[in-house]
Amino acid sequence: MTIKSVTDVVIQEAAALLRSGECVAIPTETVYGLAADACNGEAVAKIYDIKGRPSFNPLISHFDSLSMLQDYADLNDTALALAAAFWPGPMTLIVKRSENCKISEIVTAELDTIAVRVPSHKTAQKIIRAANTPLAAPSANASGEVSPTAATHVQDSLGSKVKLIVADGSAKIGLESTVIDVTGAEAIILRPGSITAEDCADVLGYSVTIDLGDTDTPKSPGQLLKHYAPSTPVRLKSYDLKEGESLLAFGSTKFMPVSKLPDTHILNLSETGDLYEAASNLFGYLRKLDKLNATAIAVMDIPNQGVGIAINDRLKRAAEK
Ligand code: TXA
Ligand code: MG
């Protein structure tokens, strides 16, 4: 059994494993991450190996504070403004590497930019501090699978490939961090998340573009990949139901023919239509419905605004064949 509930002793054990070049799964407020010492290339290579992640797709480096980060990256005014507003928290900034940055080139896939985040999760912060090094950490699932929001999801996906999974409840936000490129004249969102374009616009004073990378040469290598895919087909914007399907509902189901399905086959992301609640339930519910052997997961329409943009981005990738 590799899952251990968080205690001070377990935090020290995690830090020792990380310092010795091993990978450890850790909780964050967004999703569970598979962490390794970002300055140790061999340790980072294990992350790619365990996940089956293509080496062209760079990783996010996690810091316990803005002051720890200053040694590794150069932050311009846009970065500092967003950092002041949203860190610690569910935001990743794409910034320039500093000249003497010690982060391994495997983390950044040899780009001259680097993805950085200061998570707000107390256990994540304590583990980074105890390891005394930035931690590279993608979501702790096999590449292409639904991201893990609980320690048991990590175990289901990666099992014995990970020496230690530090368990600390379910990830509150449930969607990966908002990724924002701040290297250009204006900030651009490359991966929508719970910090929305409107939230960024409020801080920066101009309207912030979301670039989902629907081209052959996206700005973020991760945009090339199919993601978040359950093995059951996903049918979006469903207004009807077929025998044998399951339903991922949102808001009122008054106009859905739900009597066609057993109760076990229906999960509601948020009965009150709260998009943040829906985000936190999304990956866990997709995993549950995926276990039913239904012919498809029918998903009700979700408003494409605010956090709904991030939810729809993940669902669209989940539905891709
Ligand atoms: O919430 C999260 O962000 C979680 C937790 C564990 O922190 N981590 C996570 O990491 O989702 P990952 O590796 O699954 O996603 C990192 C994304 C990828 O889409 C990658 O392509 C992009 O960030 N990325 C990393 N470095 C980049 C860079 N230098 N330029 C553009 N995109 C980059
Ligand atoms: Mg991921």
mmCIF file of C-alpha atoms and ligand atoms in Angstrom:
data_model
loop_
_atom_site.group_PDB
_atom_site.id
_atom_site.type_symbol
_atom_site.label_atom_id
_atom_site.label_comp_id
_atom_site.label_asym_id
_atom_site.label_seq_id
_atom_site.Cartn_x
_atom_site.Cartn_y
_atom_site.Cartn_z
ATOM 1 C CA MET A 1 0.000 0.000 0.000
ATOM 2 C CA THR A 2 1.585 3.240 -1.087
ATOM 3 C CA ILE A 3 -1.159 5.614 0.142
ATOM 4 C CA LYS A 4 -0.368 7.338 3.453
ATOM 5 C CA SER A 5 -2.534 9.974 5.148
ATOM 6 C CA VAL A 6 -0.672 13.193 5.713
ATOM 7 C CA THR A 7 1.173 13.709 9.030
ATOM 8 C CA ASP A 8 4.413 15.549 9.827
ATOM 9 C CA VAL A 9 6.270 12.231 9.636
ATOM 10 C CA VAL A 10 4.807 11.464 6.198
ATOM 11 C CA ILE A 11 5.779 14.956 4.989
ATOM 12 C CA GLN A 12 9.376 14.286 6.081
ATOM 13 C CA GLU A 13 9.286 10.875 4.389
ATOM 14 C CA ALA A 14 8.008 12.479 1.160
ATOM 15 C CA ALA A 15 10.722 15.147 1.318
ATOM 16 C CA ALA A 16 13.447 12.538 1.863
ATOM 17 C CA LEU A 17 12.250 10.491 -1.122
ATOM 18 C CA LEU A 18 12.131 13.632 -3.279
ATOM 19 C CA ARG A 19 15.648 14.679 -2.234
ATOM 20 C CA SER A 20 16.930 11.206 -3.094
ATOM 21 C CA GLY A 21 15.546 11.500 -6.637
ATOM 22 C CA GLU A 22 12.274 9.576 -6.289
ATOM 23 C CA CYS A 23 8.761 10.576 -7.394
ATOM 24 C CA VAL A 24 6.009 11.176 -4.830
ATOM 25 C CA ALA A 25 2.316 11.900 -5.488
ATOM 26 C CA ILE A 26 1.188 14.967 -3.546
ATOM 27 C CA PRO A 27 -2.117 16.762 -3.000
ATOM 28 C CA THR A 28 -2.682 20.258 -4.385
ATOM 29 C CA GLU A 29 -5.825 22.416 -4.440
ATOM 30 C CA THR A 30 -6.332 21.725 -8.179
ATOM 31 C CA VAL A 31 -5.525 18.028 -8.720
ATOM 32 C CA TYR A 32 -3.030 15.530 -7.244
ATOM 33 C CA GLY A 33 0.443 15.953 -8.748
ATOM 34 C CA LEU A 34 3.272 13.484 -9.430
ATOM 35 C CA ALA A 35 6.246 15.385 -8.014
ATOM 36 C CA ALA A 36 10.011 15.153 -8.422
ATOM 37 C CA ASP A 37 12.968 17.454 -7.691
ATOM 38 C CA ALA A 38 12.798 19.901 -10.629
ATOM 39 C CA CYS A 39 16.584 20.412 -10.523
ATOM 40 C CA ASN A 40 17.356 16.696 -10.846
ATOM 41 C CA GLY A 41 17.053 15.549 -14.485
ATOM 42 C CA GLU A 42 17.080 11.853 -13.640
ATOM 43 C CA ALA A 43 14.286 12.290 -11.120
ATOM 44 C CA VAL A 44 12.223 14.292 -13.617
ATOM 45 C CA ALA A 45 12.776 11.646 -16.302
ATOM 46 C CA LYS A 46 11.015 9.181 -13.974
ATOM 47 C CA ILE A 47 7.871 11.354 -14.102
ATOM 48 C CA TYR A 48 7.750 11.075 -17.913
ATOM 49 C CA ASP A 49 8.400 7.357 -17.637
ATOM 50 C CA ILE A 50 5.742 6.643 -14.986
ATOM 51 C CA LYS A 51 3.084 8.710 -16.780
ATOM 52 C CA GLY A 52 4.002 7.639 -20.318
ATOM 53 C CA ARG A 53 4.176 11.360 -21.085
ATOM 54 C CA PRO A 54 5.662 12.531 -24.415
ATOM 55 C CA SER A 55 8.981 14.288 -23.760
ATOM 56 C CA PHE A 56 8.003 17.362 -25.816
ATOM 57 C CA ASN A 57 5.371 18.292 -23.227
ATOM 58 C CA PRO A 58 6.999 20.442 -20.492
ATOM 59 C CA LEU A 59 6.098 20.332 -16.788
ATOM 60 C CA ILE A 60 5.067 22.950 -14.222
ATOM 61 C CA SER A 61 7.573 23.747 -11.447
ATOM 62 C CA HIS A 62 6.043 24.353 -8.003
ATOM 63 C CA PHE A 63 7.460 26.734 -5.375
ATOM 64 C CA ASP A 64 6.456 27.312 -1.756
ATOM 65 C CA SER A 65 6.572 31.098 -2.149
ATOM 66 C CA LEU A 66 7.308 33.946 -4.506
ATOM 67 C CA SER A 67 10.682 34.481 -2.828
ATOM 68 C CA MET A 68 11.768 30.880 -3.563
ATOM 69 C CA LEU A 69 10.769 31.464 -7.191
ATOM 70 C CA GLN A 70 12.899 34.619 -7.685
ATOM 71 C CA ASP A 71 16.094 32.538 -8.083
ATOM 72 C CA TYR A 72 14.686 30.610 -11.030
ATOM 73 C CA ALA A 73 12.607 32.969 -13.180
ATOM 74 C CA ASP A 74 12.412 36.593 -14.259
ATOM 75 C CA LEU A 75 9.022 38.097 -13.488
ATOM 76 C CA ASN A 76 7.848 41.136 -15.468
ATOM 77 C CA ASP A 77 5.141 43.581 -14.300
ATOM 78 C CA THR A 78 2.297 41.468 -15.713
ATOM 79 C CA ALA A 79 3.597 38.401 -13.866
ATOM 80 C CA LEU A 80 3.998 40.343 -10.621
ATOM 81 C CA ALA A 81 0.476 41.779 -10.844
ATOM 82 C CA LEU A 82 -1.093 38.348 -11.439
ATOM 83 C CA ALA A 83 1.114 36.777 -8.750
ATOM 84 C CA ALA A 84 0.010 39.380 -6.209
ATOM 85 C CA ALA A 85 -3.648 38.717 -7.042
ATOM 86 C CA PHE A 86 -3.740 34.907 -7.363
ATOM 87 C CA TRP A 87 -0.749 33.304 -5.602
ATOM 88 C CA PRO A 88 -0.669 31.145 -3.703
ATOM 89 C CA GLY A 89 -3.361 29.513 -5.814
ATOM 90 C CA PRO A 90 -4.539 27.678 -8.937
ATOM 91 C CA MET A 91 -2.577 29.712 -11.495
ATOM 92 C CA THR A 92 0.494 28.787 -13.577
ATOM 93 C CA LEU A 93 2.538 31.502 -15.284
ATOM 94 C CA ILE A 94 4.711 30.955 -18.360
ATOM 95 C CA VAL A 95 7.730 33.221 -17.772
ATOM 96 C CA LYS A 96 11.361 33.534 -18.902
ATOM 97 C CA ARG A 97 13.942 31.308 -17.200
ATOM 98 C CA SER A 98 16.458 33.335 -15.225
ATOM 99 C CA GLU A 99 20.052 33.151 -16.470
ATOM 100 C CA ASN A 100 21.320 30.870 -13.698
ATOM 101 C CA CYS A 101 18.084 28.879 -13.381
ATOM 102 C CA LYS A 102 18.938 25.410 -12.041
ATOM 103 C CA ILE A 103 15.725 23.730 -13.196
ATOM 104 C CA SER A 104 16.476 20.728 -15.429
ATOM 105 C CA GLU A 105 15.968 21.198 -19.182
ATOM 106 C CA ILE A 106 13.849 18.050 -19.166
ATOM 107 C CA VAL A 107 11.255 19.985 -17.131
ATOM 108 C CA THR A 108 11.015 22.742 -19.733
ATOM 109 C CA ALA A 109 11.443 20.477 -22.794
ATOM 110 C CA GLU A 110 14.343 22.781 -23.717
ATOM 111 C CA LEU A 111 12.144 25.863 -24.164
ATOM 112 C CA ASP A 112 13.585 29.187 -22.903
ATOM 113 C CA THR A 113 10.381 29.730 -20.936
ATOM 114 C CA ILE A 114 9.298 27.956 -17.779
ATOM 115 C CA ALA A 115 5.899 27.181 -16.234
ATOM 116 C CA VAL A 116 5.765 28.168 -12.543
ATOM 117 C CA ARG A 117 3.141 27.935 -9.810
ATOM 118 C CA VAL A 118 2.878 28.616 -6.071
ATOM 119 C CA PRO A 119 0.117 26.280 -4.843
ATOM 120 C CA SER A 120 -2.077 27.268 -1.895
ATOM 121 C CA HIS A 121 -2.468 23.729 -0.531
ATOM 122 C CA LYS A 122 -0.777 23.673 2.884
ATOM 123 C CA THR A 123 0.504 20.104 2.520
ATOM 124 C CA ALA A 124 1.972 20.863 -0.916
ATOM 125 C CA GLN A 125 3.706 23.934 0.522
ATOM 126 C CA LYS A 126 5.085 21.955 3.476
ATOM 127 C CA ILE A 127 6.445 19.206 1.211
ATOM 128 C CA ILE A 128 8.168 21.730 -1.092
ATOM 129 C CA ARG A 129 9.668 23.504 1.935
ATOM 130 C CA ALA A 130 10.851 20.254 3.525
ATOM 131 C CA ALA A 131 12.361 19.039 0.227
ATOM 132 C CA ASN A 132 13.967 22.486 -0.085
ATOM 133 C CA THR A 133 13.795 22.449 -3.892
ATOM 134 C CA PRO A 134 11.180 23.343 -6.524
ATOM 135 C CA LEU A 135 9.056 20.360 -7.503
ATOM 136 C CA ALA A 136 8.136 19.517 -11.074
ATOM 137 C CA ALA A 137 4.634 18.042 -10.999
ATOM 138 C CA PRO A 138 2.137 17.160 -13.699
ATOM 139 C CA SER A 139 -1.196 15.633 -12.763
ATOM 140 C CA ALA A 140 -0.635 12.203 -11.172
ATOM 141 C CA ASN A 141 -2.366 10.077 -13.826
ATOM 142 C CA ALA A 142 -1.216 8.062 -16.810
ATOM 143 C CA SER A 143 -0.868 10.438 -19.774
ATOM 144 C CA GLY A 144 -4.218 10.988 -21.505
ATOM 145 C CA GLU A 145 -6.357 9.818 -18.574
ATOM 146 C CA VAL A 146 -8.702 11.864 -16.407
ATOM 147 C CA SER A 147 -6.760 13.903 -13.798
ATOM 148 C CA PRO A 148 -6.876 12.619 -10.187
ATOM 149 C CA THR A 149 -8.760 14.589 -7.532
ATOM 150 C CA ALA A 150 -8.306 11.952 -4.786
ATOM 151 C CA ALA A 151 -5.427 9.745 -3.628
ATOM 152 C CA THR A 152 -7.379 6.631 -4.655
ATOM 153 C CA HIS A 153 -7.564 7.960 -8.236
ATOM 154 C CA VAL A 154 -3.758 8.140 -8.270
ATOM 155 C CA GLN A 155 -3.534 4.577 -7.078
ATOM 156 C CA ASP A 156 -6.077 3.404 -9.692
ATOM 157 C CA SER A 157 -4.082 5.072 -12.439
ATOM 158 C CA LEU A 158 -0.424 4.597 -11.434
ATOM 159 C CA GLY A 159 -0.586 1.867 -8.767
ATOM 160 C CA SER A 160 2.735 0.429 -7.681
ATOM 161 C CA LYS A 161 4.746 2.670 -10.016
ATOM 162 C CA VAL A 162 4.703 5.334 -7.265
ATOM 163 C CA LYS A 163 6.534 4.690 -3.975
ATOM 164 C CA LEU A 164 4.396 7.083 -1.928
ATOM 165 C CA ILE A 165 1.030 8.813 -2.397
ATOM 166 C CA VAL A 166 0.438 11.486 0.256
ATOM 167 C CA ALA A 167 -3.328 11.542 0.859
ATOM 168 C CA ASP A 168 -5.054 14.708 2.030
ATOM 169 C CA GLY A 169 -8.726 14.578 1.056
ATOM 170 C CA SER A 170 -10.135 15.589 -2.286
ATOM 171 C CA ALA A 171 -8.753 18.415 -4.369
ATOM 172 C CA LYS A 172 -11.087 21.366 -3.718
ATOM 173 C CA ILE A 173 -10.938 22.987 -7.131
ATOM 174 C CA GLY A 174 -10.860 19.824 -9.210
ATOM 175 C CA LEU A 175 -9.559 21.390 -12.447
ATOM 176 C CA GLU A 176 -5.897 21.912 -13.331
ATOM 177 C CA SER A 177 -4.529 25.432 -12.842
ATOM 178 C CA THR A 178 -5.181 28.236 -15.316
ATOM 179 C CA VAL A 179 -2.032 28.499 -17.500
ATOM 180 C CA ILE A 180 -1.207 32.084 -18.511
ATOM 181 C CA ASP A 181 1.599 33.104 -20.882
ATOM 182 C CA VAL A 182 2.951 36.451 -19.684
ATOM 183 C CA THR A 183 6.022 36.612 -21.934
ATOM 184 C CA GLY A 184 4.357 38.801 -24.592
ATOM 185 C CA ALA A 185 2.943 42.341 -24.579
ATOM 186 C CA GLU A 186 -0.365 41.048 -23.215
ATOM 187 C CA ALA A 187 -1.206 38.039 -21.044
ATOM 188 C CA ILE A 188 -2.816 35.107 -22.916
ATOM 189 C CA ILE A 189 -4.595 32.173 -21.263
ATOM 190 C CA LEU A 190 -3.310 28.881 -22.734
ATOM 191 C CA ARG A 191 -5.327 26.555 -20.494
ATOM 192 C CA PRO A 192 -8.571 27.804 -18.934
ATOM 193 C CA GLY A 193 -9.112 26.996 -15.262
ATOM 194 C CA SER A 194 -10.914 28.255 -12.172
ATOM 195 C CA ILE A 195 -9.168 31.636 -12.427
ATOM 196 C CA THR A 196 -11.071 33.004 -15.398
ATOM 197 C CA ALA A 197 -10.284 35.493 -18.187
ATOM 198 C CA GLU A 198 -12.584 37.959 -16.390
ATOM 199 C CA ASP A 199 -10.622 37.508 -13.129
ATOM 200 C CA CYS A 200 -7.387 38.319 -15.015
ATOM 201 C CA ALA A 201 -8.956 41.282 -16.828
ATOM 202 C CA ASP A 202 -9.973 42.770 -13.469
ATOM 203 C CA VAL A 203 -6.313 42.745 -12.392
ATOM 204 C CA LEU A 204 -4.683 43.766 -15.689
ATOM 205 C CA GLY A 205 -7.219 46.303 -16.933
ATOM 206 C CA TYR A 206 -7.628 44.860 -20.421
ATOM 207 C CA SER A 207 -9.633 41.983 -21.830
ATOM 208 C CA VAL A 208 -7.607 38.777 -21.749
ATOM 209 C CA THR A 209 -7.667 36.354 -24.697
ATOM 210 C CA ILE A 210 -8.019 32.584 -24.297
ATOM 211 C CA ASP A 211 -5.960 30.695 -26.896
ATOM 212 C CA LEU A 212 -6.999 27.037 -26.837
ATOM 213 C CA GLY A 213 -4.334 26.185 -29.399
ATOM 214 C CA ASP A 214 -6.602 24.834 -32.113
ATOM 215 C CA THR A 215 -3.756 25.036 -34.659
ATOM 216 C CA ASP A 216 -0.905 22.756 -35.766
ATOM 217 C CA THR A 217 1.619 24.806 -33.803
ATOM 218 C CA PRO A 218 -0.015 25.685 -30.482
ATOM 219 C CA LYS A 219 1.872 27.872 -27.968
ATOM 220 C CA SER A 220 1.547 25.221 -25.284
ATOM 221 C CA PRO A 221 2.740 21.740 -26.307
ATOM 222 C CA GLY A 222 0.081 20.192 -24.055
ATOM 223 C CA GLN A 223 -2.631 21.634 -26.287
ATOM 224 C CA LEU A 224 -1.709 19.087 -28.968
ATOM 225 C CA LEU A 225 -2.842 16.188 -26.876
ATOM 226 C CA LYS A 226 -6.117 14.442 -26.381
ATOM 227 C CA HIS A 227 -6.705 14.512 -22.657
ATOM 228 C CA TYR A 228 -8.964 13.671 -19.786
ATOM 229 C CA ALA A 229 -10.402 10.737 -21.687
ATOM 230 C CA PRO A 230 -12.542 8.085 -19.975
ATOM 231 C CA SER A 231 -12.798 4.807 -21.931
ATOM 232 C CA THR A 232 -16.602 5.165 -22.322
ATOM 233 C CA PRO A 233 -17.556 7.458 -25.244
ATOM 234 C CA VAL A 234 -18.649 10.931 -24.140
ATOM 235 C CA ARG A 235 -21.641 12.608 -25.831
ATOM 236 C CA LEU A 236 -21.797 16.365 -25.296
ATOM 237 C CA LYS A 237 -24.752 18.795 -25.191
ATOM 238 C CA SER A 238 -27.253 15.961 -24.738
ATOM 239 C CA TYR A 239 -30.928 16.849 -24.609
ATOM 240 C CA ASP A 240 -32.101 13.246 -24.847
ATOM 241 C CA LEU A 241 -31.017 9.868 -23.457
ATOM 242 C CA LYS A 242 -30.629 6.441 -25.015
ATOM 243 C CA GLU A 243 -31.143 3.110 -23.264
ATOM 244 C CA GLY A 244 -27.864 1.886 -21.762
ATOM 245 C CA GLU A 245 -26.296 5.339 -21.375
ATOM 246 C CA SER A 246 -25.284 7.140 -18.211
ATOM 247 C CA LEU A 247 -25.884 10.829 -17.527
ATOM 248 C CA LEU A 248 -23.576 13.554 -16.295
ATOM 249 C CA ALA A 249 -26.163 16.168 -15.388
ATOM 250 C CA PHE A 250 -25.858 19.865 -14.630
ATOM 251 C CA GLY A 251 -28.618 21.915 -12.969
ATOM 252 C CA SER A 252 -32.243 20.862 -13.291
ATOM 253 C CA THR A 253 -32.986 17.550 -15.043
ATOM 254 C CA LYS A 254 -36.698 18.430 -15.352
ATOM 255 C CA PHE A 255 -36.617 18.252 -19.133
ATOM 256 C CA MET A 256 -34.403 15.143 -19.391
ATOM 257 C CA PRO A 257 -36.027 11.680 -19.730
ATOM 258 C CA VAL A 258 -34.163 10.484 -16.608
ATOM 259 C CA SER A 259 -36.695 7.701 -15.887
ATOM 260 C CA LYS A 260 -35.014 5.764 -18.738
ATOM 261 C CA LEU A 261 -31.937 5.271 -16.545
ATOM 262 C CA PRO A 262 -31.344 3.630 -13.157
ATOM 263 C CA ASP A 263 -30.455 6.159 -10.418
ATOM 264 C CA THR A 264 -26.954 4.708 -10.230
ATOM 265 C CA HIS A 265 -26.331 5.928 -13.792
ATOM 266 C CA ILE A 266 -27.057 9.595 -13.083
ATOM 267 C CA LEU A 267 -24.636 12.012 -11.380
ATOM 268 C CA ASN A 268 -25.355 15.728 -11.125
ATOM 269 C CA LEU A 269 -22.314 18.036 -11.217
ATOM 270 C CA SER A 270 -24.325 20.730 -9.445
ATOM 271 C CA GLU A 271 -28.077 20.631 -8.882
ATOM 272 C CA THR A 272 -28.102 24.379 -8.277
ATOM 273 C CA GLY A 273 -26.107 25.098 -11.441
ATOM 274 C CA ASP A 274 -22.987 26.308 -9.565
ATOM 275 C CA LEU A 275 -20.032 26.095 -11.995
ATOM 276 C CA TYR A 276 -17.382 25.966 -9.233
ATOM 277 C CA GLU A 277 -19.168 23.026 -7.587
ATOM 278 C CA ALA A 278 -19.416 21.397 -11.023
ATOM 279 C CA ALA A 279 -15.668 21.853 -11.600
ATOM 280 C CA SER A 280 -14.808 20.192 -8.297
ATOM 281 C CA ASN A 281 -16.999 17.170 -9.117
ATOM 282 C CA LEU A 282 -16.112 16.822 -12.816
ATOM 283 C CA PHE A 283 -13.162 14.393 -12.871
ATOM 284 C CA GLY A 284 -14.390 12.226 -9.963
ATOM 285 C CA TYR A 285 -17.825 11.820 -11.567
ATOM 286 C CA LEU A 286 -16.342 11.022 -14.991
ATOM 287 C CA ARG A 287 -14.297 8.278 -13.308
ATOM 288 C CA LYS A 288 -17.383 6.884 -11.521
ATOM 289 C CA LEU A 289 -19.534 6.857 -14.651
ATOM 290 C CA ASP A 290 -16.688 5.296 -16.611
ATOM 291 C CA LYS A 291 -16.874 2.226 -14.340
ATOM 292 C CA LEU A 292 -20.521 1.440 -15.237
ATOM 293 C CA ASN A 293 -19.902 -0.037 -18.689
ATOM 294 C CA ALA A 294 -22.577 2.245 -20.127
ATOM 295 C CA THR A 295 -22.727 2.673 -23.919
ATOM 296 C CA ALA A 296 -21.963 6.374 -23.516
ATOM 297 C CA ILE A 297 -21.741 9.163 -20.961
ATOM 298 C CA ALA A 298 -24.336 11.744 -22.021
ATOM 299 C CA VAL A 299 -23.378 15.196 -20.726
ATOM 300 C CA MET A 300 -25.909 18.001 -20.373
ATOM 301 C CA ASP A 301 -25.117 21.415 -21.807
ATOM 302 C CA ILE A 302 -22.901 23.511 -19.530
ATOM 303 C CA PRO A 303 -22.906 27.305 -19.957
ATOM 304 C CA ASN A 304 -19.735 28.441 -21.712
ATOM 305 C CA GLN A 305 -18.912 31.323 -19.400
ATOM 306 C CA GLY A 306 -16.548 31.879 -16.459
ATOM 307 C CA VAL A 307 -15.322 28.506 -15.115
ATOM 308 C CA GLY A 308 -17.722 26.851 -17.583
ATOM 309 C CA ILE A 309 -15.134 27.572 -20.308
ATOM 310 C CA ALA A 310 -12.568 25.416 -18.468
ATOM 311 C CA ILE A 311 -15.121 22.653 -17.819
ATOM 312 C CA ASN A 312 -16.161 22.598 -21.493
ATOM 313 C CA ASP A 313 -12.500 22.567 -22.590
ATOM 314 C CA ARG A 314 -11.892 19.373 -20.552
ATOM 315 C CA LEU A 315 -15.162 17.783 -21.716
ATOM 316 C CA LYS A 316 -14.431 18.538 -25.367
ATOM 317 C CA ARG A 317 -11.049 16.792 -25.074
ATOM 318 C CA ALA A 318 -12.706 13.889 -23.223
ATOM 319 C CA ALA A 319 -15.177 13.501 -26.095
ATOM 320 C CA GLU A 320 -12.512 13.457 -28.836
ATOM 321 C CA LYS A 321 -12.162 10.080 -30.533
HETATM 322 O O1 TXA B 1 -3.090 22.262 -11.518
HETATM 323 C C1 TXA B 1 -2.086 21.950 -12.154
HETATM 324 O O2 TXA B 1 -1.538 22.726 -12.977
HETATM 325 C C2 TXA B 1 -1.501 20.558 -11.919
HETATM 326 C C3 TXA B 1 -1.030 20.498 -10.465
HETATM 327 C C4 TXA B 1 -0.340 19.203 -10.132
HETATM 328 O O3 TXA B 1 -0.207 21.601 -10.186
HETATM 329 N N1 TXA B 1 -0.453 20.278 -12.838
HETATM 330 C C5 TXA B 1 -0.678 20.080 -14.175
HETATM 331 O O4 TXA B 1 0.462 19.853 -14.932
HETATM 332 O O5 TXA B 1 -1.779 20.111 -14.678
HETATM 333 P P1 TXA B 1 0.449 19.289 -16.399
HETATM 334 O O6 TXA B 1 1.849 18.878 -16.648
HETATM 335 O O7 TXA B 1 -0.585 18.252 -16.565
HETATM 336 O O8 TXA B 1 0.132 20.541 -17.301
HETATM 337 C C6 TXA B 1 1.126 21.489 -17.629
HETATM 338 C C7 TXA B 1 0.670 22.287 -18.824
HETATM 339 C C8 TXA B 1 0.809 21.493 -20.104
HETATM 340 O O9 TXA B 1 -0.313 21.747 -20.930
HETATM 341 C C9 TXA B 1 2.102 22.042 -20.721
HETATM 342 O O10 TXA B 1 2.112 21.916 -22.120
HETATM 343 C C10 TXA B 1 2.046 23.488 -20.267
HETATM 344 O O11 TXA B 1 1.532 23.450 -18.967
HETATM 345 N N2 TXA B 1 3.405 24.085 -20.213
HETATM 346 C C11 TXA B 1 4.413 23.777 -19.382
HETATM 347 N N3 TXA B 1 5.511 24.525 -19.653
HETATM 348 C C12 TXA B 1 5.186 25.338 -20.663
HETATM 349 C C13 TXA B 1 5.883 26.341 -21.404
HETATM 350 N N4 TXA B 1 7.139 26.667 -21.125
HETATM 351 N N5 TXA B 1 5.219 26.984 -22.396
HETATM 352 C C14 TXA B 1 3.929 26.673 -22.676
HETATM 353 N N6 TXA B 1 3.210 25.729 -22.005
HETATM 354 C C15 TXA B 1 3.836 25.063 -21.036
HETATM 355 MG MG MG B 2 -2.314 16.508 -16.894
#
